Amino acid sequence: MYSIILLNKEGEIIYFSENLPSLFGYKKEDFSKVLAERLEPFLPTSLAPSGKLFSQGEVVIPYRKGGRELLFFDLLIGAKIIFLLSRTKERLSIRTLEAVLNSWEEPAFLEREGVVILANERMGELLGCGKEDLMGEVWENFIILGEGKELGGNSLPVIVQTREGKRVDFTARIHELSWAESSFFRFVILRKDKEEKNELLNRAFLIQRKKLLQMTEELEKMNRELLRLNEAKSEFVSAVSHDLRTPLTTIMEGIRLCEDGTLGEVNPEQKKFLRLALEEAQRLADFINDLLDLSRIESGRISIRRRKMEVEKLIFRVLNPFQKVKESKGITINISLPEGLPPVFADEAHCYRILNNLLGNALKFTPLGGEIEITTEFSPERQEVIIGVKDTGIGIPKKEQGKIFQKFCRIERSGGQNIPGTGLGLALCKELVEINGGKIWFRSEENKGSQFYFSLPLYSEVLELKDDLKWAEEQTKKSNLPLALFLIEGLGEKPANFYEELESILQKENRASGFYRWLPLKEELVIFLIAPSEKFYDNHLVLCDFLKKKFTIMPLISYQIFLPKEVNQDEILKMVLKKEKV
Ligand code: ADP
């Protein structure tokens, strides 16, 4: 059984299948009220976009004489709201029907009981409106059949009336789609008579197109093979590095235990060699870590979590472990921090590695008694903070400057002062700065010193929201589960532990899928939730329950579901920020 219910944008029922009221024992005029009550929770609220939207759910409808039945529905939103009710869970996929429609090059639509359920782009173009505007419309509004004719059989001549009132002759071809015994949808495909005559020409064109597609496919195949080989290389580097890291940790731990005397007394001579071994092992560990990180970046597997971050705190965290080197080389490190430096938006672990590398280089390439300065500067025009590390060291020869961000870079210096290194540090810094949305550059003069700078974007809610959406999109694609977006408006003063409690109830609710994230935007709260669609309604109820308990005046919750293929960051961003500038 398939029945349909049509509602206008205001949520008022304007049509339902005739079989429905008698099925549940109601008179037609009473049934509207019963339905309205039952469907109300599923109606889209302020979040409903003008674009298409599909979702699924379950609704319980009471029999007039007692008892009730659970029906499954597909919800489609276009110019009208369409509920397709079914008694069985196994039903036609709306996405598939849409894909079939889109595959027709002619204008086409899917109809049931005289109502357009879905239409393709061409259909909209033909009539002069969007295809969503046709969803829920009675097709008799734009298709005129001959006197006494019905839309049936295989094909029949029709006149199509555009929105501007123009009339065009077409042949309508009708394909019936049976499902669950007798119920069916009908595909109506419109063909221009002239087009039939041009069929031969069309066919020649199609053959050419097929050849082109074949060639594209071959190219894509080769491309995929290249990508696969590249991936295999990255995987190899990553696997080898991984396998080296584990035994190295054990070796270092062993040396450390010997060196600090835990395993028995060691004389100063032995201690000296153990210390040396430990330092070399540490260098090897750093090299492996750099190699691993670079291969992760190359294969797009590096994890990045940008957050609001204070630059000052970062500088002091990085400086701390360098105290010993600094003292042993008699180098002074000055820090210049302007007052009121705004927070940046970056991954703290990445920034730590960047600054750690730059400072490590500055200390390594600056002779005894030299000077290093860490600078910070806020650029209002570029909306970024620039962090600099300046040294008075050996500098980089002009002719070598072009390659210092390349992997495994080795620099030829006059006088044979070649200091050992892996040449991976700066390559990694560049990659890390760039994935955080910044830039890295330097100035250097041989025997005078070098100045390295990197920029980081200022923190803003919009940037954070963009990252969250990117994350949400990745999760939906990875899990192939729909994305639910809840918008809670008018939260005002939040009770103590609001977020902690919310987190714990959502965690409980989403044990199976487990992905969610929220973003407080001034008075509002946006929650992204990636959960199976059956769970989505539970989440809605859980949120409502929670808010009801916490607030005397219930905040407004609106929600929307996006299937994995439908998640469109820009559209969601605009919706969430509404009139704010994006
Ligand atoms: P590594 O230092 O491990 O060799 P890096 O990628 O960090 O690798 O640096 C690449 C090269 O750039 C270094 O070998 C060094 O010659 C040069 N370099 C980097 N930083 C400085 C600096 N502050 N002063 C002089 N030379 C530098």
Coordinates of C-alpha atoms and ligand atoms in Angstrom, one line a residue:
M1 CA 0.0 0.0 0.0
Y2 CA 1.2 3.5 -0.8
S3 CA -0.9 6.5 0.2
I4 CA -0.1 10.1 -0.2
I5 CA -0.7 13.2 2.0
L6 CA -0.1 16.7 0.7
L7 CA 0.4 19.7 2.9
N8 CA 1.1 23.3 2.0
K9 CA 4.1 25.3 3.3
E10 CA 2.0 26.4 6.3
G11 CA 1.6 22.7 7.3
E12 CA -2.1 22.5 6.4
I13 CA -3.3 19.3 4.9
I14 CA -4.6 19.9 1.4
Y15 CA -5.0 16.4 0.1
F16 CA -4.9 12.7 1.2
S17 CA -5.5 9.4 -0.6
E18 CA -9.1 8.4 -0.6
N19 CA -8.4 5.0 0.9
L20 CA -6.9 6.3 4.1
P21 CA -9.9 7.5 6.2
S22 CA -11.9 4.3 5.6
L23 CA -8.9 2.2 6.4
F24 CA -8.8 3.6 9.9
G25 CA -12.6 3.8 10.2
Y26 CA -13.0 7.6 10.0
K27 CA -15.2 9.9 8.0
K28 CA -13.2 12.0 5.5
E29 CA -13.9 15.3 7.4
D30 CA -12.7 13.9 10.8
F31 CA -9.6 12.3 9.4
S32 CA -7.8 15.5 8.5
K33 CA -7.6 16.4 12.2
V34 CA -6.3 13.0 13.2
L35 CA -3.6 13.2 10.6
A36 CA -2.6 16.8 11.3
E37 CA -2.0 15.9 14.9
R38 CA 0.1 12.8 14.0
L39 CA 2.2 14.5 11.3
E40 CA 2.8 17.7 13.2
P41 CA 6.1 16.6 14.9
F42 CA 7.6 15.7 11.5
L43 CA 6.9 18.9 9.8
P44 CA 10.0 21.0 9.0
T45 CA 10.3 24.2 10.9
S46 CA 12.2 27.4 10.1
L47 CA 15.1 25.3 8.8
A48 CA 13.3 24.1 5.7
P49 CA 15.3 25.2 2.7
S50 CA 13.8 26.0 -0.7
G51 CA 15.7 23.0 -2.1
K52 CA 14.8 19.4 -2.0
L53 CA 14.8 17.4 1.1
F54 CA 14.0 13.7 1.7
S55 CA 13.7 12.0 5.0
Q56 CA 12.1 8.9 6.4
G57 CA 10.3 8.1 9.6
E58 CA 7.5 6.2 11.3
V59 CA 4.2 7.5 12.4
V60 CA 1.5 5.8 14.5
I61 CA -2.1 6.3 13.4
P62 CA -5.0 5.4 15.8
Y63 CA -8.0 3.4 14.6
R64 CA -11.3 5.2 15.4
K65 CA -12.5 2.2 17.3
G66 CA -9.3 1.7 19.3
G67 CA -5.9 0.2 18.5
R68 CA -3.4 1.8 16.2
E69 CA -1.0 1.0 13.4
L70 CA 2.6 1.9 12.7
L71 CA 3.1 3.3 9.2
F72 CA 6.4 4.1 7.5
F73 CA 6.8 7.3 5.6
D74 CA 9.0 9.1 3.1
L75 CA 8.9 12.8 3.5
L76 CA 9.6 15.0 0.5
I77 CA 9.8 18.7 0.6
G78 CA 9.4 20.9 -2.4
A79 CA 6.9 23.7 -3.0
K80 CA 4.6 21.4 -1.0
I81 CA 5.2 18.8 1.7
I82 CA 4.5 15.3 0.6
F83 CA 4.2 12.3 2.9
L84 CA 4.3 8.9 1.1
L85 CA 2.9 6.4 3.6
S86 CA 3.5 2.7 3.4
R87 CA 2.6 -0.2 5.6
T88 CA 5.9 -2.0 4.9
K89 CA 9.3 -0.8 5.7
E90 CA 10.7 -2.2 2.5
R91 CA 9.7 0.3 -0.1
L92 CA 11.0 2.1 -3.2
S93 CA 13.9 4.3 -2.5
I94 CA 13.1 7.9 -3.3
R95 CA 16.7 8.5 -4.1
T96 CA 16.6 5.7 -6.8
L97 CA 13.4 7.1 -8.2
E98 CA 15.0 10.5 -8.4
A99 CA 18.1 9.0 -10.1
V100 CA 15.9 7.3 -12.7
L101 CA 14.2 10.6 -13.4
N102 CA 17.4 12.5 -13.8
S103 CA 18.7 9.9 -16.2
W104 CA 16.1 10.9 -18.8
E105 CA 17.3 13.5 -21.2
E106 CA 13.7 14.6 -21.9
P107 CA 11.4 16.4 -19.4
A108 CA 9.9 13.8 -17.1
F109 CA 8.1 13.5 -13.8
L110 CA 6.8 10.9 -11.3
E111 CA 3.2 11.0 -10.5
R112 CA 0.7 9.4 -8.2
E113 CA -3.1 10.1 -7.9
G114 CA -2.7 13.0 -10.3
V115 CA 0.0 14.6 -8.1
V116 CA 3.6 15.2 -9.1
I117 CA 5.8 13.5 -6.6
L118 CA 9.2 14.3 -8.3
A119 CA 10.2 16.1 -11.5
N120 CA 13.6 16.3 -13.3
E121 CA 15.5 19.5 -14.1
R122 CA 14.4 19.4 -17.7
M123 CA 10.7 19.4 -16.6
G124 CA 11.3 22.6 -14.6
E125 CA 13.2 24.2 -17.5
L126 CA 10.3 23.4 -19.9
L127 CA 7.7 25.0 -17.6
G128 CA 9.9 27.8 -16.5
C129 CA 10.2 27.0 -12.8
G130 CA 12.4 25.0 -10.4
K131 CA 11.8 21.2 -10.3
E132 CA 11.1 21.6 -6.6
D133 CA 8.2 23.9 -7.4
L134 CA 6.5 21.0 -9.2
M135 CA 6.6 18.7 -6.2
G136 CA 3.1 18.3 -4.9
E137 CA 1.5 20.1 -7.9
V138 CA -1.5 18.6 -9.7
W139 CA -0.2 17.8 -13.2
E140 CA -3.4 18.8 -14.8
N141 CA -2.3 22.4 -14.1
F142 CA 0.2 22.1 -16.9
I143 CA -0.7 19.1 -19.0
I144 CA -3.7 19.4 -21.2
L145 CA -5.1 16.1 -22.5
G146 CA -7.4 15.9 -25.5
E147 CA -11.2 15.8 -25.0
G148 CA -12.2 12.6 -23.1
K149 CA -8.6 11.4 -22.9
E150 CA -6.9 9.9 -19.9
L151 CA -3.2 9.7 -19.0
G152 CA -2.7 6.0 -19.7
G153 CA -1.5 3.4 -22.3
N154 CA 2.0 3.7 -23.6
S155 CA 1.9 7.1 -25.2
L156 CA -0.5 9.8 -26.2
P157 CA -0.3 13.4 -27.6
V158 CA -0.6 16.2 -25.0
I159 CA -0.2 19.9 -24.8
V160 CA 2.1 21.4 -22.2
Q161 CA 1.3 24.8 -20.9
T162 CA 4.3 26.7 -19.5
R163 CA 4.1 29.1 -16.6
E164 CA 4.2 31.9 -19.1
G165 CA 1.1 30.5 -20.8
K166 CA 2.9 29.2 -23.9
R167 CA 1.5 25.9 -25.3
V168 CA 3.7 23.3 -26.8
D169 CA 2.9 19.9 -28.4
F170 CA 4.4 16.8 -26.9
T171 CA 4.0 13.1 -26.9
A172 CA 3.7 11.7 -23.4
R173 CA 5.1 8.3 -22.7
I174 CA 3.9 6.6 -19.6
H175 CA 5.8 3.9 -17.7
E176 CA 3.9 2.3 -14.9
L177 CA 5.8 1.2 -11.8
S178 CA 4.1 -1.5 -9.8
W179 CA 5.1 -2.0 -6.2
A180 CA 3.6 -4.0 -3.4
E181 CA 0.8 -5.6 -5.4
S182 CA -1.5 -3.2 -7.1
S183 CA -0.1 0.2 -6.0
F184 CA 2.0 2.1 -8.5
F185 CA 3.7 5.3 -9.5
R186 CA 3.9 6.5 -13.1
F187 CA 6.8 8.0 -14.9
V188 CA 5.6 10.5 -17.5
I189 CA 8.2 11.4 -20.1
L190 CA 7.6 14.2 -22.5
R191 CA 8.9 14.0 -26.1
K192 CA 8.8 16.6 -28.7
D193 CA 7.5 15.2 -32.1
K194 CA 10.3 16.9 -33.9
E195 CA 12.7 15.2 -31.7
E196 CA 11.5 11.8 -32.9
K197 CA 12.4 12.8 -36.5
N198 CA 15.8 13.9 -35.3
E199 CA 16.4 10.6 -33.6
L200 CA 18.9 9.4 -36.2
L201 CA 21.0 12.5 -35.6
N202 CA 20.6 12.0 -31.9
R203 CA 21.8 8.4 -32.1
A204 CA 25.0 9.5 -34.0
F205 CA 25.7 12.0 -31.3
L206 CA 25.1 9.4 -28.6
I207 CA 27.6 7.0 -30.2
Q208 CA 30.2 9.8 -30.2
R209 CA 29.4 10.6 -26.6
K210 CA 29.8 6.9 -25.7
K211 CA 33.2 6.8 -27.2
L212 CA 34.2 9.9 -25.3
L213 CA 32.9 8.4 -22.1
Q214 CA 34.9 5.3 -22.7
M215 CA 38.1 7.3 -23.2
T216 CA 37.4 9.3 -20.1
E217 CA 36.9 6.1 -18.2
E218 CA 40.2 4.7 -19.4
L219 CA 41.9 7.9 -18.3
E220 CA 40.3 7.7 -15.0
K221 CA 41.4 4.1 -14.6
M222 CA 45.0 5.1 -15.3
N223 CA 44.7 8.0 -12.8
R224 CA 43.3 5.6 -10.2
E225 CA 46.3 3.3 -10.8
L226 CA 48.7 6.2 -10.3
L227 CA 46.9 7.2 -7.1
R228 CA 47.0 3.6 -5.9
L229 CA 50.8 3.4 -6.5
N230 CA 51.3 6.7 -4.6
E231 CA 49.2 5.4 -1.8
A232 CA 51.1 2.2 -1.7
K233 CA 54.3 4.2 -1.4
S234 CA 52.9 6.3 1.5
E235 CA 51.7 3.1 3.2
F236 CA 55.1 1.5 2.9
V237 CA 56.8 4.5 4.4
S238 CA 54.2 4.7 7.1
A239 CA 54.4 0.9 7.9
V240 CA 58.2 0.9 8.0
S241 CA 58.3 4.0 10.2
H242 CA 55.8 2.4 12.5
D243 CA 57.8 -0.8 12.8
L244 CA 60.9 1.2 13.5
R245 CA 59.3 3.3 16.2
T246 CA 58.2 0.6 18.5
P247 CA 61.6 -1.2 19.0
L248 CA 63.3 2.2 19.2
T249 CA 61.1 3.2 22.1
T250 CA 62.1 0.0 23.9
I251 CA 65.8 0.6 23.1
M252 CA 65.6 4.2 24.4
E253 CA 63.9 3.1 27.6
G254 CA 66.6 0.5 28.2
I255 CA 69.4 3.0 27.7
R256 CA 67.6 5.5 30.0
L257 CA 67.3 2.9 32.8
C258 CA 71.1 2.1 32.5
E259 CA 72.1 5.8 32.3
D260 CA 70.2 6.9 35.4
G261 CA 71.6 4.1 37.5
T262 CA 68.3 2.2 38.0
L263 CA 69.8 -1.0 36.8
G264 CA 73.0 -0.7 38.8
E265 CA 75.9 1.7 39.2
V266 CA 77.5 3.2 36.1
N267 CA 80.8 5.0 36.0
P268 CA 81.2 8.5 34.4
E269 CA 82.8 7.1 31.3
Q270 CA 79.9 4.7 30.7
K271 CA 77.4 7.4 31.5
K272 CA 78.9 9.6 28.8
F273 CA 78.5 7.0 26.1
L274 CA 75.0 6.1 27.2
R275 CA 74.0 9.7 27.0
L276 CA 75.5 9.9 23.5
A277 CA 73.6 6.8 22.5
L278 CA 70.4 8.3 23.9
E279 CA 70.8 11.5 22.0
E280 CA 71.4 9.7 18.8
A281 CA 68.4 7.5 19.4
Q282 CA 66.3 10.6 20.1
R283 CA 67.4 12.0 16.7
L284 CA 66.4 8.8 15.0
A285 CA 63.0 8.9 16.8
D286 CA 62.5 12.5 15.7
F287 CA 63.3 11.6 12.1
I288 CA 60.8 8.7 12.2
N289 CA 58.1 10.9 13.6
D290 CA 58.7 13.5 10.9
L291 CA 58.6 10.8 8.2
L292 CA 55.4 9.4 9.6
D293 CA 53.8 12.8 9.8
L294 CA 54.8 13.7 6.3
S295 CA 53.4 10.5 4.9
R296 CA 50.2 11.0 6.8
I297 CA 49.8 14.5 5.3
E298 CA 50.6 13.2 1.8
S299 CA 48.0 10.6 2.1
G300 CA 45.4 13.0 3.6
R301 CA 45.3 10.9 6.8
I302 CA 46.7 13.5 9.2
S303 CA 44.1 14.4 11.8
I304 CA 43.5 18.1 12.4
R305 CA 41.4 19.7 15.1
R306 CA 41.6 23.4 15.0
R307 CA 40.5 25.3 18.1
K308 CA 40.7 28.7 19.7
M309 CA 44.3 29.0 20.8
E310 CA 46.4 31.6 22.7
V311 CA 49.7 32.1 21.0
E312 CA 51.4 33.2 24.2
K313 CA 50.7 29.9 25.9
L314 CA 52.1 28.0 22.9
I315 CA 55.3 30.0 23.0
F316 CA 56.0 29.2 26.7
R317 CA 55.1 25.5 26.2
V318 CA 57.6 25.2 23.4
L319 CA 60.3 27.2 25.1
N320 CA 60.3 25.1 28.3
P321 CA 62.2 22.0 27.1
F322 CA 64.9 24.1 25.4
Q323 CA 66.2 25.7 28.6
K324 CA 69.1 23.3 28.9
V325 CA 70.4 23.7 25.3
K326 CA 70.0 27.5 25.7
E327 CA 72.0 27.6 28.8
S328 CA 74.7 25.2 27.6
K329 CA 75.2 27.4 24.5
G330 CA 74.9 30.7 26.4
I331 CA 72.2 31.9 24.0
T332 CA 69.7 34.6 25.1
I333 CA 66.1 34.2 23.9
N334 CA 63.9 37.3 23.9
I335 CA 60.2 37.2 23.4
S336 CA 58.2 40.1 22.1
L337 CA 54.5 39.9 22.8
P338 CA 52.2 42.9 22.1
E339 CA 49.4 43.4 24.5
G340 CA 46.0 42.1 23.6
L341 CA 47.1 39.6 21.0
P342 CA 43.9 38.0 19.7
P343 CA 43.5 34.2 19.8
V344 CA 44.2 32.2 16.6
F345 CA 42.3 29.2 15.1
A346 CA 44.7 26.3 14.8
D347 CA 45.6 22.8 15.8
E348 CA 47.7 23.2 19.0
A349 CA 49.7 20.0 18.5
H350 CA 50.6 21.1 14.9
C351 CA 51.6 24.5 16.1
Y352 CA 53.8 23.0 18.8
R353 CA 55.7 21.0 16.2
I354 CA 56.1 24.0 13.9
L355 CA 57.5 26.4 16.5
N356 CA 59.5 23.6 18.1
N357 CA 61.2 22.9 14.7
L358 CA 61.9 26.6 14.0
L359 CA 63.3 27.2 17.5
G360 CA 65.3 24.0 17.3
N361 CA 66.9 25.1 14.0
A362 CA 67.6 28.6 15.4
L363 CA 69.4 27.1 18.4
K364 CA 71.2 24.6 16.2
F365 CA 72.5 27.1 13.7
T366 CA 73.3 29.9 16.1
P367 CA 76.9 29.8 17.6
L368 CA 77.7 30.2 21.3
G369 CA 76.6 33.4 22.9
G370 CA 74.2 34.3 20.0
E371 CA 70.7 35.8 20.3
I372 CA 67.3 34.6 19.4
E373 CA 64.0 36.5 19.4
I374 CA 60.5 35.2 19.2
T375 CA 58.1 37.8 17.8
T376 CA 54.4 38.0 17.4
E377 CA 52.4 40.5 15.4
F378 CA 48.7 40.9 14.7
S379 CA 47.8 41.9 11.2
P380 CA 44.2 43.4 11.1
E381 CA 44.1 43.6 7.3
R382 CA 44.9 40.0 6.8
Q383 CA 43.1 38.8 10.0
E384 CA 46.0 36.8 11.1
V385 CA 48.8 36.5 13.7
I386 CA 52.4 36.2 12.5
I387 CA 54.9 34.4 14.7
G388 CA 58.6 34.9 14.0
V389 CA 61.8 33.2 15.1
K390 CA 64.9 35.4 14.5
D391 CA 68.4 34.2 15.1
T392 CA 71.9 35.6 14.7
G393 CA 73.3 32.4 13.3
I394 CA 75.1 31.1 10.3
G395 CA 72.3 32.0 7.8
I396 CA 71.5 30.3 4.5
P397 CA 73.5 30.9 1.4
K398 CA 71.4 32.8 -1.3
K399 CA 71.7 30.2 -3.9
E400 CA 70.4 27.5 -1.6
Q401 CA 67.4 29.4 -0.3
G402 CA 65.0 28.1 -3.0
K403 CA 65.1 24.5 -1.7
I404 CA 64.9 24.7 2.0
F405 CA 61.3 23.6 2.3
Q406 CA 61.9 20.6 0.1
K407 CA 62.0 17.1 1.7
F408 CA 65.5 15.8 2.5
C409 CA 67.0 19.1 1.7
R410 CA 70.8 19.3 2.1
I411 CA 72.6 22.6 2.0
E412 CA 76.1 23.2 0.8
R413 CA 78.0 25.7 3.0
S414 CA 81.3 27.3 2.5
G415 CA 84.1 26.3 4.8
G416 CA 82.7 22.8 5.2
Q417 CA 80.5 23.7 8.2
N418 CA 77.9 21.1 7.3
I419 CA 75.7 20.4 10.3
P420 CA 74.0 17.0 10.3
G421 CA 70.2 16.9 10.0
T422 CA 67.5 15.0 8.2
G423 CA 66.2 17.9 6.0
L424 CA 62.6 17.0 6.9
G425 CA 61.8 19.6 9.6
L426 CA 61.0 22.6 7.4
A427 CA 59.2 20.5 4.8
L428 CA 56.9 19.3 7.6
C429 CA 56.5 22.8 9.0
K430 CA 55.4 24.0 5.6
E431 CA 52.8 21.3 5.3
L432 CA 51.5 21.8 8.8
V433 CA 51.3 25.6 8.5
E434 CA 49.3 25.2 5.2
I435 CA 46.8 22.7 6.5
N436 CA 46.1 25.1 9.3
G437 CA 45.3 27.8 6.8
G438 CA 48.6 29.8 7.2
K439 CA 51.8 30.6 5.3
I440 CA 55.5 30.2 6.1
W441 CA 58.4 32.3 4.8
F442 CA 61.9 33.4 5.7
R443 CA 64.7 35.9 5.2
S444 CA 68.3 35.0 5.7
E445 CA 71.7 36.4 5.1
E446 CA 74.8 34.2 5.3
N447 CA 76.8 34.7 8.5
K448 CA 74.3 37.2 9.8
G449 CA 71.2 35.2 10.7
S450 CA 67.8 34.0 9.6
Q451 CA 64.2 35.0 10.3
F452 CA 61.5 32.5 9.9
Y453 CA 57.8 33.6 10.0
F454 CA 54.5 31.8 9.9
S455 CA 51.0 33.1 10.0
L456 CA 47.8 31.6 11.6
P457 CA 44.3 32.7 10.9
L458 CA 42.5 34.6 13.7
Y459 CA 39.8 32.7 15.6
S460 CA 36.3 33.3 14.4
E461 CA 33.0 31.5 14.9
V462 CA 32.5 31.1 11.1
L463 CA 35.9 29.4 10.7
E464 CA 35.0 27.0 13.5
L465 CA 31.7 26.3 12.0
K466 CA 33.3 25.6 8.6
D467 CA 35.7 23.1 10.2
D468 CA 32.8 21.5 12.1
L469 CA 30.8 21.1 8.9
K470 CA 33.8 19.7 7.1
W471 CA 34.1 17.2 9.8
A472 CA 30.4 16.4 9.7
E473 CA 30.6 15.9 5.9
E474 CA 33.5 13.5 6.2
Q475 CA 31.8 11.5 8.9
T476 CA 28.5 11.2 6.9
K477 CA 30.5 10.0 3.8
K478 CA 32.6 7.7 5.9
S479 CA 29.8 6.1 7.8
N480 CA 27.2 6.5 5.0
L481 CA 24.7 7.6 7.6
P482 CA 22.5 10.7 7.4
L483 CA 23.5 13.9 9.0
A484 CA 21.0 15.5 11.4
L485 CA 21.2 19.2 12.1
F486 CA 19.4 20.5 15.2
L487 CA 19.2 24.2 15.8
I488 CA 18.1 25.3 19.2
E489 CA 17.1 29.0 19.4
G490 CA 16.6 31.3 22.3
L491 CA 18.7 29.5 24.8
G492 CA 19.6 32.6 26.7
E493 CA 21.1 31.9 30.1
K494 CA 22.3 28.3 30.2
P495 CA 22.0 26.4 33.4
A496 CA 25.3 25.1 35.1
N497 CA 26.8 22.0 33.5
F498 CA 24.5 22.4 30.5
Y499 CA 27.0 21.1 28.0
E500 CA 28.2 18.3 30.1
E501 CA 24.7 17.0 30.7
L502 CA 23.8 17.4 27.1
E503 CA 26.9 15.5 26.0
S504 CA 26.2 12.7 28.4
I505 CA 22.6 12.2 27.2
L506 CA 23.5 12.4 23.6
Q507 CA 26.3 10.0 24.1
K508 CA 23.9 7.6 25.7
E509 CA 21.4 8.0 22.8
N510 CA 24.1 7.6 20.1
R511 CA 26.0 4.7 21.5
A512 CA 25.8 2.9 18.1
S513 CA 26.9 5.7 15.8
G514 CA 28.6 8.0 18.2
F515 CA 29.4 11.1 16.1
Y516 CA 28.1 14.4 17.2
R517 CA 29.4 17.9 17.7
W518 CA 27.9 21.2 18.7
L519 CA 28.6 24.8 18.2
P520 CA 27.3 27.6 20.5
L521 CA 26.5 30.6 18.3
K522 CA 25.6 33.6 20.5
E523 CA 22.1 32.8 21.8
E524 CA 21.8 29.7 19.7
L525 CA 23.2 26.2 19.7
V526 CA 23.7 24.1 16.7
I527 CA 24.1 20.4 17.1
F528 CA 25.3 18.2 14.3
L529 CA 24.5 14.6 14.7
I530 CA 25.4 11.7 12.6
A531 CA 23.0 8.9 13.3
P532 CA 21.0 6.3 11.5
S533 CA 17.8 7.9 10.4
E534 CA 15.6 5.8 12.6
K535 CA 17.5 7.2 15.5
F536 CA 17.0 10.7 14.4
Y537 CA 13.5 11.0 15.8
D538 CA 14.7 9.5 19.2
N539 CA 17.3 12.2 19.3
H540 CA 14.7 14.9 18.7
L541 CA 12.6 13.5 21.6
V542 CA 15.6 13.3 23.9
L543 CA 16.6 16.9 23.2
C544 CA 13.0 18.1 23.8
D545 CA 12.9 16.2 27.1
F546 CA 16.2 17.6 28.2
L547 CA 15.3 21.2 27.3
K548 CA 11.9 20.9 28.9
K549 CA 13.6 19.9 32.2
K550 CA 16.1 22.6 32.0
F551 CA 14.1 25.7 30.9
T552 CA 10.9 27.2 32.1
I553 CA 10.3 28.7 28.6
M554 CA 11.0 26.0 26.1
P555 CA 13.6 27.0 23.5
L556 CA 12.7 26.5 19.8
I557 CA 14.2 23.3 18.2
S558 CA 14.3 22.9 14.5
Y559 CA 15.9 20.1 12.7
Q560 CA 16.8 18.8 9.3
I561 CA 18.1 15.5 7.9
F562 CA 20.6 15.3 5.1
L563 CA 21.5 12.0 3.3
P564 CA 25.2 11.5 2.9
K565 CA 25.1 12.6 -0.8
E566 CA 23.1 15.7 0.1
V567 CA 25.4 17.2 2.6
N568 CA 26.3 20.6 1.2
Q569 CA 28.6 22.6 3.5
D570 CA 27.8 26.0 1.9
E571 CA 24.0 25.5 2.0
I572 CA 24.1 24.4 5.7
L573 CA 26.5 27.3 6.5
K574 CA 24.1 29.8 5.0
M575 CA 21.2 28.2 6.8
V576 CA 22.9 28.2 10.2
L577 CA 24.3 31.7 10.0
K578 CA 21.1 32.9 8.3
K579 CA 21.5 36.6 7.7
E580 CA 24.9 36.9 9.2
K581 CA 27.8 37.5 6.8
V582 CA 29.5 34.3 5.7
Ligands
ADP1 P1 67.3 19.7 9.3 O1 67.6 20.9 10.1 O2 66.9 18.5 10.0 O3 68.4 19.4 8.3 P2 65.2 21.3 8.2 O4 64.2 21.0 7.2 O5 64.7 21.8 9.5 O6 66.1 20.1 8.4 O7 66.2 22.4 7.6 C1 66.7 22.3 6.3 C2 68.0 23.0 6.2 O8 67.8 24.5 6.2 C3 68.9 22.8 7.3 O9 69.7 21.7 7.1 C4 69.8 24.0 7.4 O10 70.9 24.0 6.5 C5 68.8 25.1 6.8 N1 68.3 25.9 8.0 C6 67.1 25.7 8.6 N2 66.9 26.6 9.6 C7 68.0 27.4 9.6 C8 68.5 28.5 10.4 N3 67.7 29.0 11.4 N4 69.7 29.0 10.1 C9 70.5 28.5 9.2 N5 70.1 27.4 8.4 C10 68.9 26.9 8.6

